[in-house]
Every structure is written in structure tokens, then in C-alpha cells.
């Protein structure tokens, strides 16, 4: 080892060592002081608690005696005891510490009592003059002492101290002003008005929570109209007023609430939106939609929730827009749930079938045009908002909305092939796992075909006798020509004589009905134009009135009136003949134009132009103005005008359950259910 | 060589550096003690008014989700969840995230709480390990309970999943084996709600040592001193850290760490800041760094609150191996977080955060154990070389020792003043442990820190390790 014994002395630092030893001594002394203080603190804490306990135990019975003493029912002995206790307590009150303990006992007791006893306690507190001590505390410069004084006066309901406490409402020391607010609201009903009118401080959420709790516990409280504070300069006052408005169900501030939806402060905005839902303010829908794009996620979620609560199916398009825009998942999910809530029929779950694709419906709604329209509408609204915001204080400048514009660029493919439609339509109409629905599908499958006896055979012949009878009774009640083949099959194959007879009876009845219908509904009559409504009126009026009616016919009439007008050409009156000739020309022209317009409208406006079932490709164009998601989009079919039947006849046919052969309808599309469908249904 | 002027100057400077470091440390801790005292007194007085329980069912009270990640917690999961379900608050949800446990954690919960799988849409873009199922109870009594079953992805991943699936305004991230006192949520709500000028983005609280305490039916019946010696040292350390350290940092709004066992966050801010970092083992510290940075960068007024009331009780390791692993992980987490946010170091842009909190964590939480370690090596080397300045060495050792003991005594004093939960005999034992701590416990802590730093710097593969709990019921 290197011998360097003397070296460290040379290189030892000159500073530090003495200081360090001095510090060591100091720390050691302080450490010892801490040890002593710790044990002293511990014992004094324990002792203090013990002393208080003893004193309280001593004072407890005295206080009880005072509280429950009734002069009317008290015996002489009781009265003597009462007087001696009074003297005893007066003696105690001379000692400051005892007074303090007594006040503490009373305050503690007040938390466990209610009703008349509590009122007696409050009077006892005042009778003993303890409130003077609390009022003296208000003059202290220590925040803690002042707060304690306010708390004591509040708990002992010393209403006379109200005015003295109000001066602390805007005290700069947080605890004092918070405590004083609680005091004034507790002590008097008008305290809340005073507070909302005068407070300059922010009102913390905790403070609001406590104040509401105090108001909730007030008996016979007549709340002021909180709408008066909805435009306070203090945003916290506005927020609290909104909450109180909602809590007390005061729906007289609707206009203000709608304005506050656009407030800069997100909490106020949230609360205002909640009020919209609470008070069902349907007039706020548009504002909600506008504000949506410039709100934070919490607001967005709430807006969607409120829109769902308001329950307008027209808002589904807006919700769809949200679902398809670049939003966070929670927002999109909420929008999806809201759509479900508003239009549950569009989100039926098909157990056992291939999962339903909502593409068809989505595509119908999410057309490019719709989005463009919605986006431009939003832009317009937002520019309006901007203008409004310049005039309304604290209302946010809403930025240009990006999402809808983005969506404009996303071009939805509107090209459909008949296979797409066929597939989606089948899925849309395909019902769930209900046996009746399976029958319905089978019925659809067969309605343009000849009756498929195998299917009904299967349905009928697999049943027992009772079921068969039941089925036949149903056919008897509701049966139509479609059941003829089934009945014939039953007659042919059924072994049970009773059932066979029943089937024959029903068959005869249905056949007879059919003949009657055919007799009744003579096609010649059917295709003749019906009698005009003007005829009865016309027959019973004078020439002048007839001319007026003809004038009306020229303006309103159609095919039905044309024949009537033609008959009038043979009228005995010249003037009538002249007018009828004019009207005839007008009507002929109109009928001709209507036919052209009808065809044009079919091509222009709508919808499906399906030349032939076999020609499988076509486009769908949506009429945006008329598109709402709650309306089924029905294809208008191009057909020969001559084959059109009057509406009345259509109703008649429907009533009689006569199904005319349609040239084409969506339901004509043949389809087959997959094997999985049947497997899942029966498993 | 040793008597050259140059050598003399170098050694002198080394001594001065150590002296300055020590003096700054003393000053720092003294200031910390002062701030903690002042703040504790203020807190106790301020909170002596009013009754918290009256507001627990208020219509204005916010909704809270307690997220409790569970990994192989089958032993105590049912009791722990029951304890969480019996808190004094109305609008809260308990979300247990089963992080791919290999034991029967999930099965036990399904049976005990009659859980059924429910359907819920999940964000397909959410980056966490796949969720296998979401469960709710069929019984109304357990309607507050939601169980998420997911593939194993670590604690951060589990917490992120819970945060994502929660829809409440505030989320609490706790250890499922922690015992929360019934009024815990009321204190948390008060802390979130009592500020009016600033947004409270996070609330942290004291963690108390539950070893040997008497706990029955999920409630703390009697506070006892731990029987295990290692747990006693940790109790002393926790007292110093929570009663003084965090209280002081909280008082100047510079708290940089919220314990993973009891931390509540404003969900909106936590999610906006990116949630928990899954690439660090110090996720509880890292998320506070990130949330604070987020608010600073957005120039939004905010604060992080600290609740000094003893609301959360946890078991601390009683075996040296487990303890060393835990502290090793803490050191790595510390280093990872400091490295990740190194641009904040003495950066005035981040205010007190950059100018005080970060440097403190850098010098006195990360660097101090390393300095201690190298200081100790230097002493041995100097002694071997015969150049050890015994006078200086003795003086500085005595000063540091007496200061650390004094500081521990001060912490015990405040423990008595603030909580007064231990008996006089227990306090006396704690004081004795405070005297022997620098010789037994502190070297262990320093060793763990060195090991953690070594692993991190030399990229030795290491994860969370496992902590075997005895379970409160056995305490």
C-alpha cells in the first residue's frame, strides 16, 4: 500500500468540517426535540380528546333537560331541578373554555336532531348568549376563526347574523367567502338571490354542489326564477343558474337556453344542451346541429343523446352524417346507437340469415347530393352563426366545418346492378326467425307462379287432425282463390272424411265467391270513367251556376269530367254548348299533357326505370328533397298508360283480394334462401 | 503524484461538490418540511368545515369509473372487488380489467358476481390488446361492476382499455388489491371540484401500509404496525414520502408523480394526452408528465391535486427479492420517463415543472443513488489508497446521518399530528427504525436503484416482475 499518511492532511479542505459537525449537533438536538414533541403531541391529543369527552358527558344531560323541559307538564320537583340546572349552566358560562365546549356540544347535537327539538336547541343556544361568541369571531383577522364563527351561526340558525355575514360574500379569502355563501343561503330563502346577484368570485363545482344540497333540504322553499341569471357576467353564475333551472324544472328560459348552447364555456354549453333534452326544446334542434361540429367530444355525445331524446326521424340524416364523418369512435358509436333508437326498424338483426348489410339503406341516404346539400346547409348555418356571434357576448366563433366538406369528396358509388338490389331487398324484407315469416317468404316466392302445391302439402299434411281442422277453418274465414289448389289437393289426398268434406265445402264457397266477384266486377264497367262529382250539382242548378261549374271543371277536371263535358255538348242551351266545347278542349289538352308529364316525371324524378326484368343493370337516382329515411323508396314503374286502372278499382281489387297480374315489381324478384338459413332456423 | 498541487485541487473540488450537494439536499428537505407543514395545517383547517357524505348522491356529483387491472389475482379478487363495490358514492362504476390472467381470476368473478357476456361496440382503431369479452352482472346489486377480459398486454395496456371503454368524466386507476376507504371517492370528487379557476386534471393520494392491519369485510378495523422488519422500513419511507414529500410538491403545484395504486384522472385530458405509455414500467409517473405537458402546451390553466387523507391502503413487499425487484422497476421507470421528457430539463417553457420538479427528480431521485454508490466506492478506493480524508468523511457522514434521522422524526411527528393512528409503542419502534434505516434499508434501496439503472443502460431484458401478495384477509 502506498504510504500517504501525511498527504490527506495537506489536501484536506479548510472549509466544511467544522460546519458539518456544527450541523450534526444541530440536527441531533432538533431530532431530540422532535422525539419529545411527538410524544407530547400524541399525549396531548389523547388528553384533549379525553377531556372533551368528559366535559361533554357532563354537559349532555343538562342540555337534554333544557331541551325536553315542558313547563305545563313539569312537576314541582322538575321545576326545581330545572332552576338549579339553570343556575349551574350560568356559572359554567362564566368560564370561556366551558362556553366553548358548550357551544361545541350544541353544534354537534344540532346535527343529530330535527323538528321541534332542533328548534328548542337553537333557542337554547341563543338564550345562553352563545351566538355572541360566534359573532365576535367574525371580527377576527384570522380566516379560520371567521369561518368557524360563520359555520356556528349557520348551524345554529342565527338568522339575525345574516346581514353581518353578507359582507363576507366577496371576501378575498377563499374559505371565508365560500363559508359565508353557504351561510346566507342556509339562513334565509332570499340568500340565493343575494348571492347570485352579488357574487364576483368564481363558484366552484363543489360549492354549487353544496349549495344545491342546502336548497334541496329547505322546506317550503319557493325558488326564484333562475332564468334571470342566465346572462350574468359571471360565467359560473350562468352555469349554476342553468343547473338550478333544470333541477327546479323551470321551463321559462327556453330562448336563453338555446342561445347558451353556443356559449364558449364548454360546461355551460353542456348544461344548456342537457336543459334542451330535459325541457324537450325541439326548436333547439338546428342550433344543436350547428354547434355539434365545433364542440368537444363530451358536447358531441350529449348533442347526439339529446337529438335522440327529441326523437325526430328527420334527424337521422344528420346522425348518419356524423357516423360517416371523421369523428372519434365514441361519437360515431353514439350516433349509430341514436339512429337505432330513432329508427329501430332499419337495424333489425337477422339471426340465422346472412348478416344484414345496411348498405342499401345507407346508400339511399348517403348519396353524394345529400351530403353536398347537408354540407352547404351547415356552411350557411355556420356563417349565420358567425354573424350572430359577433353580437352575442361569450358566444363562440364557430370555425368552418371541415367534416362535411371532407365527406363531399367521398363519392359514394351509386351504381347498382339488379343483383345488388335483389340481394339487399331480399335481406331487408326477409324477416327474422318467425315461422310465419318463413311462410311469408314462401308466399312471396310463389305469388307470381302457379300455386306450388308441394309447399302447402308440406304445411298441411304434416299436421295432426286438429291442426288440419284449424287450418281449414282459417282458410274458410280468410281464404281466397289462392287456396283453391290446396283445397283441391286436400280433397284428393285427404283420407279423413270429415276434413275432406270440410275442404269441399270451403272450395265450393270460394269458387262461388270468385264467380260472384267476376260477375260484379265487369271489366267494361271498370274501365269506364266514373261519374263525376260535378254531375249532381250540375243537374240541380241554373244556367249561370252551370257555367261556373263548367269553368271549375276546366280548371280541375280530368278524364272523368271529359265524358260529362262531351254529353253537355248536346245541351239545349247554346251558351252551355259553347262553354262545354271550350272546356272539352282544355280537358283533352290537359289529359294529353299529364300523360307526357307522368312519363317525364318517372324518368326525371325517380327512381327505378326497369325496362325488363332480364335487363339487369340500372341506376338509382335519388330525389333529395323527398328523401327521408323513414319513407320507403318505392319504385315507380314505367307502364302502358292504357293498362292503368282507376285507383278506386285498385282498392276494390285489394278489398276483394284479387291480385291483378303486375307487369313487374320488386317482389317479383326470384330468390332462394340459402341452406344455412334453413339449417340455422331449425337448429 | 498525491502531493502534487493538481491532485490537491482535484480532491478538494470533489469534496466541495459533495459538500454542496449535501447542503442543497439539506436545504431542499428543510424547505420541503416547511411547505408540507404549512400545507397540512391549512388542509386540516380548511377541511374541518362541512360534511362530505351529504353530497354523495347530489345530482351535480360527477360520474367516476374505477379501473382496476387484474393479473393472476384469483386469490383475493372476489373480496377486493366487493370492497370496491361498497364505497360511499352513488354514481360510480368499477371496471375490472382481467389482463389475460393465467389463473382463475375471471372464472371466480363470473361465479361470484353472476356475470354474463354483453355486446358492446369497440373502437376498431384502438391500439390495445384484443378484448375477449365484456361482462356485466345479472344482479342489480352488482350493477356497478363491469369486467373486461382481454389478452395480456401489461398494466398500462389494461388501464388504457378501461379508460377507452369508460364513458364517465373521471377515471380512477388503482391496484385491485388496494383497500379504499368508503369515503375515498367523496374526497376525490371534492378535490376535482373545489377549484374554480383551474382545471384539476389529476388527483393523487396517500398510500398507507396495510401489512398486519386488521381488515374485515373489506373495511379497515384496526391500524397496526407491520410485524415484518422490511415492511416497517417501508412504512417509515412511505410516511416521509407521502406526509412530507408529496404534500410539499402538491402545495407548490409541482407534483410529478401520482401513485399507480391510487390515481384519478380527468378522462378527457388523459385520453387527449395519449393515455398510459405501454413502453415504460414507470407509467404512473409518465402519464402525469404527459398530461402536464399537454396542458402547458395548450396553455390551459390546470393543477394536479393531492389528498393527504389516508384513503388507500396497500400491502408492501415483505421479502427482499420482491422488494428489490419493485425498486429496480421504479428506477427504470424513473429513468425512462426522465429520458423521454428530457427536453423539459431546465426549460422555462414548462415553468416550475421544468425549472424545479424535473431537476429535482433528475438530481435527487435519479442521480442521488448513483452518487451515493460511487461515493461509497470512492471511500473504499481512497481508503485503499490511503488518501481518505477521515475528518471530512466522518463529519459529512455524521451530518447526513443526523439530518436523515431528524427528517424521519419530523415525518413521524406529522404522522402523529395528522393521523395519530399508531400506538405510542409503535411510534417508538418506528423511531428506532429511523435510526438504523441508513445502515440497513437505505443501502438496499440504493442497490435496487443501481441494478435498475444498470439494466436500463445495458438493456438487460426485464419486465414488471411479480409480487406475491399475502392478501388482506390473512393479515
XYZ file of C-alpha atoms in Angstrom, chain B residues 45 68 70 100 138 197 238 274 315 346 358 413 445:
13
model
C -58.351 23.566 8.958
C -58.657 -1.999 -11.562
C -56.087 -7.669 -12.505
C -55.070 -12.226 -19.649
C -77.244 -10.140 -13.871
C -60.037 28.888 -11.767
C -43.907 5.970 2.869
C -52.459 9.668 -25.178
C -49.616 -4.348 1.141
C -34.397 23.455 -17.017
C -37.749 17.944 -13.298
C -44.248 13.811 14.259
C -32.754 0.915 -1.887
